[in-house]
Tab-separated table of C-alpha atoms in Angstrom:
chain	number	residue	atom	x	y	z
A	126	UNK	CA	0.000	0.000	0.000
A	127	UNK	CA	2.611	2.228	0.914
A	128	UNK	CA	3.537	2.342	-2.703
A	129	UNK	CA	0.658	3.326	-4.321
A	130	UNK	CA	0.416	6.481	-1.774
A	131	UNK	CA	1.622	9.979	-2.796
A	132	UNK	CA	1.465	13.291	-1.059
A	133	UNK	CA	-0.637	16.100	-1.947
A	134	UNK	CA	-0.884	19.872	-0.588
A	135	UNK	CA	-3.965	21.607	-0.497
A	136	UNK	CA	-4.730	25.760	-0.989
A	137	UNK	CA	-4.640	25.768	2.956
A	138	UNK	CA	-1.415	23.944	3.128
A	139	UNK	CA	-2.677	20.504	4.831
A	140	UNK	CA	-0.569	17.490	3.532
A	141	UNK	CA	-2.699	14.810	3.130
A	142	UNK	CA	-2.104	11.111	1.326
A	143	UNK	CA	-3.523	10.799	-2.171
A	144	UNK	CA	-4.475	7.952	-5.147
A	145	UNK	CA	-4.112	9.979	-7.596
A	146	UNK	CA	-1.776	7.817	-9.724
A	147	UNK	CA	-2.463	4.538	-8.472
A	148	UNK	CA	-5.666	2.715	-8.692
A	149	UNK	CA	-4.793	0.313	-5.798
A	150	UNK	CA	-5.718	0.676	-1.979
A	151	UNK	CA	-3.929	3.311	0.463
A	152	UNK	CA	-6.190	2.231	3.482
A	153	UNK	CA	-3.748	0.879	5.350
A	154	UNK	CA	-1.612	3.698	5.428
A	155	UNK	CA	-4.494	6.307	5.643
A	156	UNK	CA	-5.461	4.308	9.069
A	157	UNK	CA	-2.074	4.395	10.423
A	158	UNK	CA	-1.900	8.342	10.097
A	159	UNK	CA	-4.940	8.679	11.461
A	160	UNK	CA	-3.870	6.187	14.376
A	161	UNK	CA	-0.832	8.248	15.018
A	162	UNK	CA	-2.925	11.357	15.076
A	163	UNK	CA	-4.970	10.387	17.533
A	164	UNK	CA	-2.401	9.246	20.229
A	165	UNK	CA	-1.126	12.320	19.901
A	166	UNK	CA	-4.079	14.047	20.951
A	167	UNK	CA	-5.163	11.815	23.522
A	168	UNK	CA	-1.441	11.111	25.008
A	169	UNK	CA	-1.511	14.255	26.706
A	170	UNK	CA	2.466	14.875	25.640
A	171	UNK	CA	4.580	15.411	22.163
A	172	UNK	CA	4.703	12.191	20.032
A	173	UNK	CA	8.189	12.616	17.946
A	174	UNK	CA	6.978	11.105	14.431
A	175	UNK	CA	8.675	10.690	11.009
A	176	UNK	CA	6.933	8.715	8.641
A	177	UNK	CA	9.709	6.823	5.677
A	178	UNK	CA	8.193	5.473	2.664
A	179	UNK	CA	10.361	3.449	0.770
């Protein structure tokens, strides 16, 4: 999955994963983001993060 993801910026500057030239699933990698950003809200402290694709 983590091949067929690519980033895109929107007019407000968000980053956000995208499909656009794959036709395959991301949804594995769209639900790990969205796992890491809620930890971080619900930790209560900084979460260092950097997210590699290879």
């Amino acid at each position: 999955m983590a091949s067929n993801v690519t980033v895109e910026t929107d007019a407000a500057g968000n980053v956000k994963p995208s499909k656009k030239k794959s036709t395959e699933k991301i949804d594995g990698i769209v639900s790990s983001i969205m796992a890491i950003g809620r930890a971080m809200v619900t930790s209560g402290r900084p979460i260092e993060t950097e997210v590699v694709f290879v």
